[in-house]
XYZ file of C-alpha atoms in Angstrom:
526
model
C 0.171 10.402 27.269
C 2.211 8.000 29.195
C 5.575 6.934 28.867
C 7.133 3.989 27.618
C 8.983 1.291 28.931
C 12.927 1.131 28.147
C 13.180 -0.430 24.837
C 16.503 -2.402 23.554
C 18.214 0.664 21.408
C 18.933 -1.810 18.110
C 15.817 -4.532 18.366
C 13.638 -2.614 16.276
C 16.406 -1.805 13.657
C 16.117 -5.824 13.500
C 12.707 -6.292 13.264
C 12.810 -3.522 10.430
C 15.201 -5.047 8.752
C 12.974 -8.540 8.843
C 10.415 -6.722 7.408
C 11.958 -4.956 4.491
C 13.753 -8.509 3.486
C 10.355 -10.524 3.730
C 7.958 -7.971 1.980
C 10.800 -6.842 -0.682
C 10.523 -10.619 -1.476
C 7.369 -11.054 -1.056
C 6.761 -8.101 -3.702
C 9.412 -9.115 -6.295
C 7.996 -12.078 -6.706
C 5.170 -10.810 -7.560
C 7.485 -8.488 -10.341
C 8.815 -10.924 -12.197
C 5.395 -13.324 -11.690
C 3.738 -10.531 -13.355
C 4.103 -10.088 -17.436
C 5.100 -7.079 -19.043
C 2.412 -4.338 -18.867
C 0.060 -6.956 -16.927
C -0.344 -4.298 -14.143
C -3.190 -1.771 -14.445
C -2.365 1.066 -17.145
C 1.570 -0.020 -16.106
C 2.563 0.602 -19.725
C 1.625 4.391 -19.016
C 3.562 4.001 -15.665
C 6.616 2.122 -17.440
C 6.664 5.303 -20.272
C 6.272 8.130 -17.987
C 9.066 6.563 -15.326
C 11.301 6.460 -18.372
C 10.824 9.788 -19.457
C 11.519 11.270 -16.203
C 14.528 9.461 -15.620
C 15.773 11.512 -18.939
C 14.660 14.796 -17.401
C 11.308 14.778 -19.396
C 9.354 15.623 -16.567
C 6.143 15.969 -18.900
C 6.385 16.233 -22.397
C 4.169 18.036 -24.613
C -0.022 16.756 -25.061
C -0.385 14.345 -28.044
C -3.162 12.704 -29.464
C -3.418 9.843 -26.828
C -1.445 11.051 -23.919
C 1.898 12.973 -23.687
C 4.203 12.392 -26.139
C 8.272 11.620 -24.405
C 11.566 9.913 -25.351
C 11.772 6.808 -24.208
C 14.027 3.304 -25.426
C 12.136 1.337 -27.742
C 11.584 -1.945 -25.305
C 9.428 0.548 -22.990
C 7.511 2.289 -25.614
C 6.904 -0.916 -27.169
C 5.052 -1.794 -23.704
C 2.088 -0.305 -25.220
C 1.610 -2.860 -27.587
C 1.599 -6.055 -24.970
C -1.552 -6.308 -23.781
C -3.093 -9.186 -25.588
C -3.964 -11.112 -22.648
C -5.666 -8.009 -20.950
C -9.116 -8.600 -20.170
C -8.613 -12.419 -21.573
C -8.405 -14.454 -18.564
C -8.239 -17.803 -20.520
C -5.599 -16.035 -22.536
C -1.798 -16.613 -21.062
C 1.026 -13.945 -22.007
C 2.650 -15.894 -24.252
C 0.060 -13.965 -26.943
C 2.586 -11.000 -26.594
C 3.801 -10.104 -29.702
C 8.162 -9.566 -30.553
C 9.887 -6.107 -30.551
C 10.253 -4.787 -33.718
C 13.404 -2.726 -33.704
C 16.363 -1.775 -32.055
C 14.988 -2.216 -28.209
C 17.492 0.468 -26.943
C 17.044 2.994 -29.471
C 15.214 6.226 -28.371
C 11.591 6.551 -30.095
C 8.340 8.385 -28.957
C 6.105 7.141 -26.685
C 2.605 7.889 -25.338
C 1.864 8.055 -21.567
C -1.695 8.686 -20.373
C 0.348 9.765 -16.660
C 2.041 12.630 -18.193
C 0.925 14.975 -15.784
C 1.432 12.687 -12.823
C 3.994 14.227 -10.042
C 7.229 13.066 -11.070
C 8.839 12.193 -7.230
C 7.874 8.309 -7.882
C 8.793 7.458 -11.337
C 12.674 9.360 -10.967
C 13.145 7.024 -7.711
C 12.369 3.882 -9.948
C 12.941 4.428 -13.601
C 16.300 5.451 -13.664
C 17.488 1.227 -14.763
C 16.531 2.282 -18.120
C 19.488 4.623 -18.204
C 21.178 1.268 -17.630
C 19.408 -1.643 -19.068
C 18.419 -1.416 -23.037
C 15.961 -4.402 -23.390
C 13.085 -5.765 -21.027
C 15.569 -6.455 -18.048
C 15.211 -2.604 -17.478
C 11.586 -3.189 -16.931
C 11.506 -6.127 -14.686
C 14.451 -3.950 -12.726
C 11.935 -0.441 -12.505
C 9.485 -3.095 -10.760
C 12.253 -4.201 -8.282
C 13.395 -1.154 -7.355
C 9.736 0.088 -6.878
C 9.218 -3.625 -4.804
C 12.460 -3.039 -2.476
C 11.386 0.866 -2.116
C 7.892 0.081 -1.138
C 8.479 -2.554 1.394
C 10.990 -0.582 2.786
C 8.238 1.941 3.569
C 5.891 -0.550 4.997
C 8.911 -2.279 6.946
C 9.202 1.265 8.755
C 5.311 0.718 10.041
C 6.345 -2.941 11.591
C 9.181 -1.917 12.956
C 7.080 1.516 14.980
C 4.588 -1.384 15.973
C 7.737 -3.050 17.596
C 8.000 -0.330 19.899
C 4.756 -0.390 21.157
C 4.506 -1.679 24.866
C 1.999 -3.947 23.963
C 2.415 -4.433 19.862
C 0.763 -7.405 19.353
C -2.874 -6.582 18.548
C -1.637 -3.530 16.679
C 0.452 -6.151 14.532
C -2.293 -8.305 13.803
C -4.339 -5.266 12.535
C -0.778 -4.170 10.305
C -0.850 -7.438 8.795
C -4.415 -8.160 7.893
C -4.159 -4.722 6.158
C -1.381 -6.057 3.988
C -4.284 -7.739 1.484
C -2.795 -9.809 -1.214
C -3.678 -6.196 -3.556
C -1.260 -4.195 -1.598
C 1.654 -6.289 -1.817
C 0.576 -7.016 -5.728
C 0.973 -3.030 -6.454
C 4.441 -2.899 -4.647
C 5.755 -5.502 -7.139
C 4.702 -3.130 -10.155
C 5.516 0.435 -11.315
C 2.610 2.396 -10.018
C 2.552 5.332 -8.010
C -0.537 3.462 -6.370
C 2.803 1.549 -4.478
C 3.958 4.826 -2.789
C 0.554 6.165 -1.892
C -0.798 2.953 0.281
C 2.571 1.770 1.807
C 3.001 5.601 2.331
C -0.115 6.013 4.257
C 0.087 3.054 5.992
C 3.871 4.284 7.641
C 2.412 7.871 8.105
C -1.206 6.576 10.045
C 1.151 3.937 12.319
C 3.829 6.529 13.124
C 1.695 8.905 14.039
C -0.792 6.645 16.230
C 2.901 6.131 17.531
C 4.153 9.188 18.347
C 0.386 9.920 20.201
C -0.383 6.792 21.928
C 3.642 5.770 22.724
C 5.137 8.608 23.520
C 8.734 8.274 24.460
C 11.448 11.150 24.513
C 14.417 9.416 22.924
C 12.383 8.165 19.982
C 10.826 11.264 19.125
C 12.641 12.783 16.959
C 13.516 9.659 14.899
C 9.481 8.766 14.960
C 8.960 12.620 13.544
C 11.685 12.095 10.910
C 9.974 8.647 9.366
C 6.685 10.730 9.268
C 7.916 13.714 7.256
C 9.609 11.047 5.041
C 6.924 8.687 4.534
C 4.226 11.392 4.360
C 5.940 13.742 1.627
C 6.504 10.882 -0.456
C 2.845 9.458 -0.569
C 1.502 12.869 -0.572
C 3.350 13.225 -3.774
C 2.410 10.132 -6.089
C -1.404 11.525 -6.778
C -3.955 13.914 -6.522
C -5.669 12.513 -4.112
C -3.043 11.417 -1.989
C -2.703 14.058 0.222
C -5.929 14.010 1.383
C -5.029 10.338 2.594
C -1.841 11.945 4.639
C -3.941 14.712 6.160
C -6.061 11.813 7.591
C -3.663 9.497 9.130
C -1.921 12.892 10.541
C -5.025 14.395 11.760
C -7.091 11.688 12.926
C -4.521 10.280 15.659
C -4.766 13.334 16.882
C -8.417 13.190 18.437
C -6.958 10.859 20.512
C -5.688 13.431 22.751
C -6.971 16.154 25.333
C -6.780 19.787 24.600
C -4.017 19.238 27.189
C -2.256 16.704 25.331
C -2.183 18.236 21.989
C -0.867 21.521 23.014
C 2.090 19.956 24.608
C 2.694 17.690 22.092
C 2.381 20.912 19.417
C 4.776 23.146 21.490
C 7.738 20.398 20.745
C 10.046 22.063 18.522
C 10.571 18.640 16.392
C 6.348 18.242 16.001
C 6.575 21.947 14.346
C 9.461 21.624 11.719
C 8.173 18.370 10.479
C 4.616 19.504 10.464
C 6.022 22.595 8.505
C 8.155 20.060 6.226
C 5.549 18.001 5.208
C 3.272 21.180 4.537
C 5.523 22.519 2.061
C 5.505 18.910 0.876
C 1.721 18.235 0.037
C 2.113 22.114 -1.319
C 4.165 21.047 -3.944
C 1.623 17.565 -4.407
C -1.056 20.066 -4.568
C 0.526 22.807 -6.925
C 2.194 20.046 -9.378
C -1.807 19.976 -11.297
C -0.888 23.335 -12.822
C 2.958 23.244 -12.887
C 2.648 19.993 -15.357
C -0.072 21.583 -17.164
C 2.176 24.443 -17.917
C 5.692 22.208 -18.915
C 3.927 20.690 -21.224
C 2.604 24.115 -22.928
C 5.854 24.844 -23.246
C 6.935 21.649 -24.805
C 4.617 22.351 -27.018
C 7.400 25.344 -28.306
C 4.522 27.133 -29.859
C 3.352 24.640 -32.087
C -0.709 24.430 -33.040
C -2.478 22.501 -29.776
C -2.820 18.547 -31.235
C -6.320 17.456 -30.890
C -6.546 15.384 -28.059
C -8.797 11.987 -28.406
C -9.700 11.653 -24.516
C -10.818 8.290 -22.731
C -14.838 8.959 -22.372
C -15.714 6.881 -19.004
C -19.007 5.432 -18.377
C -21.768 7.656 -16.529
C -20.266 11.413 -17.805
C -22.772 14.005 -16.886
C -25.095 12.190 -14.309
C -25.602 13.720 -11.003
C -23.787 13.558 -8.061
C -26.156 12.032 -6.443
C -25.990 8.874 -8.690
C -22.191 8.936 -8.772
C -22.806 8.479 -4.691
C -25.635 5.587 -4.766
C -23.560 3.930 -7.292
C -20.818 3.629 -5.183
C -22.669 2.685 -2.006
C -24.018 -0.399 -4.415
C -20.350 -1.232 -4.903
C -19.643 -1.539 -1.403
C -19.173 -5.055 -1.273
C -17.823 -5.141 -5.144
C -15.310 -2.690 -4.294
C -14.437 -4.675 -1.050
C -12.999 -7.184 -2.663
C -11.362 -5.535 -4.978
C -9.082 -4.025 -2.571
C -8.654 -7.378 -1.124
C -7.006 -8.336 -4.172
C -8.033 -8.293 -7.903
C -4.908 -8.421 -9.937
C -4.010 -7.423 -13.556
C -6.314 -4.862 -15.145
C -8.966 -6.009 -12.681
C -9.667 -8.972 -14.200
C -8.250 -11.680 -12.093
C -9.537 -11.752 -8.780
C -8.464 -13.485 -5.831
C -9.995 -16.877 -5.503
C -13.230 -16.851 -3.112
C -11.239 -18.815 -0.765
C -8.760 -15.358 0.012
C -11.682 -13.237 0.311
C -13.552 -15.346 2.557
C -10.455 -15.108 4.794
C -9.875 -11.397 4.606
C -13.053 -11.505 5.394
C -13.136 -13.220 8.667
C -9.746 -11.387 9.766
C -11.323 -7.955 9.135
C -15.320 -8.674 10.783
C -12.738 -10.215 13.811
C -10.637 -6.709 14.383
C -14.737 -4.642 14.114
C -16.654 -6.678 15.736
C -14.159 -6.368 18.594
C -13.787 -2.576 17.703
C -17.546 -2.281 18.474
C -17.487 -4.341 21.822
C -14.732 -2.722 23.458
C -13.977 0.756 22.476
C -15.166 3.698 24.201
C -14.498 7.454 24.593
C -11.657 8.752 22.568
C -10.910 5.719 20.883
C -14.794 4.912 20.104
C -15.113 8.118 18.163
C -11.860 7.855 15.995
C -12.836 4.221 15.134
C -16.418 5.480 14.272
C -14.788 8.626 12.051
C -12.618 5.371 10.321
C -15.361 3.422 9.518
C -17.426 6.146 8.277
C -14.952 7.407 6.016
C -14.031 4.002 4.492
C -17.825 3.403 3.684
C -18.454 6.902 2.342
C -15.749 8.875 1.833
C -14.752 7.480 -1.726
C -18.490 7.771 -2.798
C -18.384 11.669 -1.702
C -14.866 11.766 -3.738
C -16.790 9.944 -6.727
C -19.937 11.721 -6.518
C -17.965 15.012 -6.565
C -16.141 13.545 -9.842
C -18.935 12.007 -12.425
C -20.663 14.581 -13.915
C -17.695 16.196 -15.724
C -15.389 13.025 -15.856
C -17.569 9.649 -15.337
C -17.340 6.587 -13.260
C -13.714 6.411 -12.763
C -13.321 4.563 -9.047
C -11.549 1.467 -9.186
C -11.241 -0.528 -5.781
C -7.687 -0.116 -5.150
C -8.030 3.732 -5.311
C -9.927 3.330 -1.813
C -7.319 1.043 0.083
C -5.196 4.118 1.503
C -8.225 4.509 3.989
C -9.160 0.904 4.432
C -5.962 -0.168 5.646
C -6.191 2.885 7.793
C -9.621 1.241 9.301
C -8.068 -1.833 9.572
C -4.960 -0.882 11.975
C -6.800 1.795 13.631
C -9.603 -0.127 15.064
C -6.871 -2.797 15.576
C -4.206 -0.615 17.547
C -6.944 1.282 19.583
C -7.935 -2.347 20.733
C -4.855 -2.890 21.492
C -4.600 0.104 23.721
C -7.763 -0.206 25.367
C -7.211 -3.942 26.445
C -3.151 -3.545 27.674
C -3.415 -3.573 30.917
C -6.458 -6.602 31.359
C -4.583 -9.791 32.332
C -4.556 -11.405 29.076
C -3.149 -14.918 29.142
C 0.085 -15.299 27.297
C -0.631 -18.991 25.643
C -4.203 -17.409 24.262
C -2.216 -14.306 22.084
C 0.151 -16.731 20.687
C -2.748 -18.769 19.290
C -4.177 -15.850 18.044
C -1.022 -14.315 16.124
C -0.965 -18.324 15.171
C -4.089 -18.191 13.575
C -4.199 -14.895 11.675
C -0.640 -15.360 10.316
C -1.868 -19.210 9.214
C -4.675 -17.133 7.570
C -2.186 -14.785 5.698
C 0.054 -17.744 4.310
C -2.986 -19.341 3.228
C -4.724 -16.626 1.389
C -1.710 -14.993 0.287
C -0.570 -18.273 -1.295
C -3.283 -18.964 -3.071
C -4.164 -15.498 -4.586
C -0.315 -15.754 -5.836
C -0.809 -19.518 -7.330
C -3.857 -18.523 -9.176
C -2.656 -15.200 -10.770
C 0.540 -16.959 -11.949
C -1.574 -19.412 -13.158
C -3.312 -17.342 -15.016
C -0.464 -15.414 -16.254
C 1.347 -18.821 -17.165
C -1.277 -20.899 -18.638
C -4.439 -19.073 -18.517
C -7.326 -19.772 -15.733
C -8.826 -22.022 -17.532
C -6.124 -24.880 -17.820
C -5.398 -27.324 -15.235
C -2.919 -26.717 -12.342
C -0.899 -29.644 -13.691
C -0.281 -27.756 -16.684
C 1.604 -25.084 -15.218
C 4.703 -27.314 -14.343
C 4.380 -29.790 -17.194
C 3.580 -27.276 -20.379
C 3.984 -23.743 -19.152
C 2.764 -21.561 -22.235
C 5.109 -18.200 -20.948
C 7.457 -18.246 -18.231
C 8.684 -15.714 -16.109
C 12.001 -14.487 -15.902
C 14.296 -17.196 -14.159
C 11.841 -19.774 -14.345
C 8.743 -20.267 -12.291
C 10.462 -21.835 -9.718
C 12.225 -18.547 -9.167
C 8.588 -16.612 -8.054
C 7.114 -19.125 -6.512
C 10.586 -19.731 -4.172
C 11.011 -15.970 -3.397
C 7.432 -15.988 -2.417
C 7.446 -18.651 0.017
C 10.579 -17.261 1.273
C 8.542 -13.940 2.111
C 5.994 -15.492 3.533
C 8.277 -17.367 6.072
C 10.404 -15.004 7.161
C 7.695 -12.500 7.380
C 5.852 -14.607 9.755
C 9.157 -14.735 11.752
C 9.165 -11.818 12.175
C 5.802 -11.483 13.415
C 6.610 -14.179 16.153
C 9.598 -12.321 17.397
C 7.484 -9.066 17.618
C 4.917 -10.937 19.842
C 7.130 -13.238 21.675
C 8.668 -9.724 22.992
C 5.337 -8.574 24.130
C 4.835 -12.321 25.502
C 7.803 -12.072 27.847
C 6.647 -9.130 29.075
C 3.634 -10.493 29.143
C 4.596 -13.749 31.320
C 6.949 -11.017 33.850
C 3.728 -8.683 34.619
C 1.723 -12.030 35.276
C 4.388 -13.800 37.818
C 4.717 -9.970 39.749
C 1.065 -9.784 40.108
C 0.942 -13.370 41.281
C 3.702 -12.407 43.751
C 1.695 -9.744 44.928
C -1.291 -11.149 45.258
C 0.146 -13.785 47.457
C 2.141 -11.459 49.923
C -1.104 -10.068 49.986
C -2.470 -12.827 51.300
């Protein structure tokens, strides 16, 4: 490990801040574009983030899921999904709350057991709103808690003495799908923002290593990691990853400095004890709700039977090799209850921008760096089929395309940042990275746009109905309007790619300075 070049103490503050004001836009938007309960199982979400925020932590096992106190207007989420699975259909269908919307009824949650970290950070407006404001605020607090995550991983790229290849890999990995979960209330938010800040800080911390930011770098690690370790079971096998994996970067050498620093041992203790808790909740939940039971007779519990329950492991693996490509695009970005994908125009983008960061993975890596970008590839192709595979026989086909993302997005910046690092000190010419950061944030405009025109569309009018429709005769409208989305969006996606540009015109100054001493040099030379 080397060290760094001074850095300006307060620049990266700014570039965080950037960040956290152009994704927390970019991701409310998408909260108020999106109807009630049009996010996947969100009415589950929207019940058990309710309950918690009421000290219900689990409630005891009903019929259909676990059975809490919640205001009416949540509960009564349960009953708005008449456009789900009807793409033609807008959301207007929705039928009217019946009742008092504030009053305290029982609701059904299938995420009763979930860890309860994530839904007491976000439900806690329905101890303040009593109708569906208190719903469209969860999402925005969820929107402005995410981003805030994911504006921690721009500003650690900032830092970087050479950031910009490492930024273009941070934003590809922000698909349209990632930013779409941060505007809803899904643990799914926490997790993949999560992971994303833990695998950057930590690629940080090994491949930057300065002294004064050491201890600040450790402290966004423990933070970011305990949280997305503790949103779902899986989760923190995702953290162990983008902690671990880093790591091979290093000699024996390396690593045993790095592991003597005090600060590397507390917050590797810290977020121990953290994924202990992620890991012991399973049991903990299953007991609460036993007791919340207060002795009554167990209720019969009608269970979701998923397609595939009691085939081999084997097939639950082929399966998901087959739905490689499928699955691929799903984590791209197919919004709603996976039934309104991103148009092909998005995916052939993402498409381009991710082949671009491999291909030039493959050409130029070597060593070190070679085998951690081989370990992320081969654990985005097969590790969810192992995870599936180890699933189906006793619970089914359950491996929806989002669940994978934690690891692509690790792929993505990994391969990205170690080309980064590999080609730093080749004379690069300044005028060709600026076209490049040019044309991959041109790229992200245009196929984040669209996927957020056509799922409003769909949501307003129905994908079936001509664009001219959804200005003219708008069959539901969002909260505020649809100017109101559609401006905070574009607003996002401007000031994000500001943001960008400053990042990269940092690392082009710098750039431009190492050029003109070489030059100099050369010519005293001669």
């Amino acid at each position: 490990m080397t060290s760094a070049a001074p850095r300006p103490s307060r620049a990266r503050w700014g570039v965080f801040a950037g960040a956290w004001i152009a994704l927390a836009l970019l991701a409310s938007a998408w909260a108020i574009a999106s109807p009630i309960s049009s996010g996947p199982d969100e009415p589950a979400h929207l019940i058990k983030a309710a309950s918690v925020a009421r000290g219900e932590l689990v409630g005891p096992q009903g019929s259909y899921g676990n059975e809490v106190s919640v205001p009416n207007y949540v509960s009564w989420s349960n009953a708005q999904t008449c456009f789900v699975f009807n793409p033609e259909v807008p959301a207007n269908c929705a039928p009217p709350l019946v009742g008092d919307p504030g009053e305290l009824v029982t609701g059904t949650t299938t995420a009763g057991y979930y860890n309860p970290i994530y839904y007491a950070m976000v439900g806690w407006p329905t101890l303040i709103f009593s109708n569906e404001v208190g719903i469209y605020a969860m999402r925005i607090v969820s929107a402005v808690l995410s981003s805030g995550i994911l504006a921690l991983a721009f500003m650690l790229v900032s830092t970087w003495r050479r950031p910009t290849i490492p930024l273009i890999g941070l934003t590809v990995a922000l698909t349209p799908m990632v930013i779409y979960v941060n505007g809803l209330v899904n643990p799914s938010s926490f997790e993949i923002s999560g992971t994303i800040a833990a695998f950057v800080a930590m690629l940080t911390i090994v491949t930057q290593a300065d002294e004064r930011l050491l201890r600040e770098r450790a402290i966004i690690l423990v933070i970011v990691s305990v949280l997305a370790a503790n949103t779902r079971t899986i989760s923190p096998l995702w953290i162990a990853l983008a902690i671990l994996l880093p790591l091979l970067l290093l000699s024996w050498r390396e690593l045993g400095r790095l592991l003597r620093r005090r600060v590397v041992l507390v917050s590797a203790a810290i977020i121990a004890v953290g994924a202990a808790f992620a890991l012991a909740w399973t049991p903990i939940s299953s007991r609460l709700a036993t007791e919340a039971t207060g002795g009554a007779p167990a209720t019969p519990v009608i269970t979701t039977v998923f397609p595939d329950v009691g085939q081999s492991p084997f097939f639950g693996f082929v399966k998901m090799i087959t739905l490689t490509f499928t699955n691929g695009a799903d984590m791209i970005g197919n919004f709603g209850w996976m039934d309104t994908p991103v148009p092909a125009t998005t995916i052939v983008i993402w498409t381009i921008l991710v082949g671009a960061i491999l291909l030039a993975g493959f050409t130029l890596l070597r060593g070190r760096r070679a085998l951690v970008g081989s370990m992320l590839l081969m654990l985005a192709l097969f590790l969810p089929a192992i995870i599936q595979a180890a699933f189906i026989t006793s619970g089914g086909f359950i491996w929806q395309g989002r669940y994978g993302l934690p690891i692509f997005v690790m792929l993505i910046i990994g391969v990205a940042a170690l080309v980064g690092l590999s080609i730093e000190e080749q004379p690069l010419r300044a005028a060709g990275l600026t076209r490049l950061v040019l044309a991959v944030l041109l790229g992200f405009v245009a196929g984040q746009g669209y996927a957020f025109l056509k799922a409003l569309r769909r949501n307003v009018i129905g994908s079936d109905t001509s664009w001219k429709q959804l200005i003219t005769d708008p069959a539901w409208i969002p909260p505020g309007g649809i100017a109101v989305p559609l401006a905070l969006f574009a607003a996002g996606l401007v000031v994000l790619a500001v943001v960008a540009l400053r990042i990269h015109s940092a690392d082009r100054r710098a750039l431009v300075v190492r050029q003109e001493e070489h030059h100099g040099s050369a010519a005293r030379t001669v």
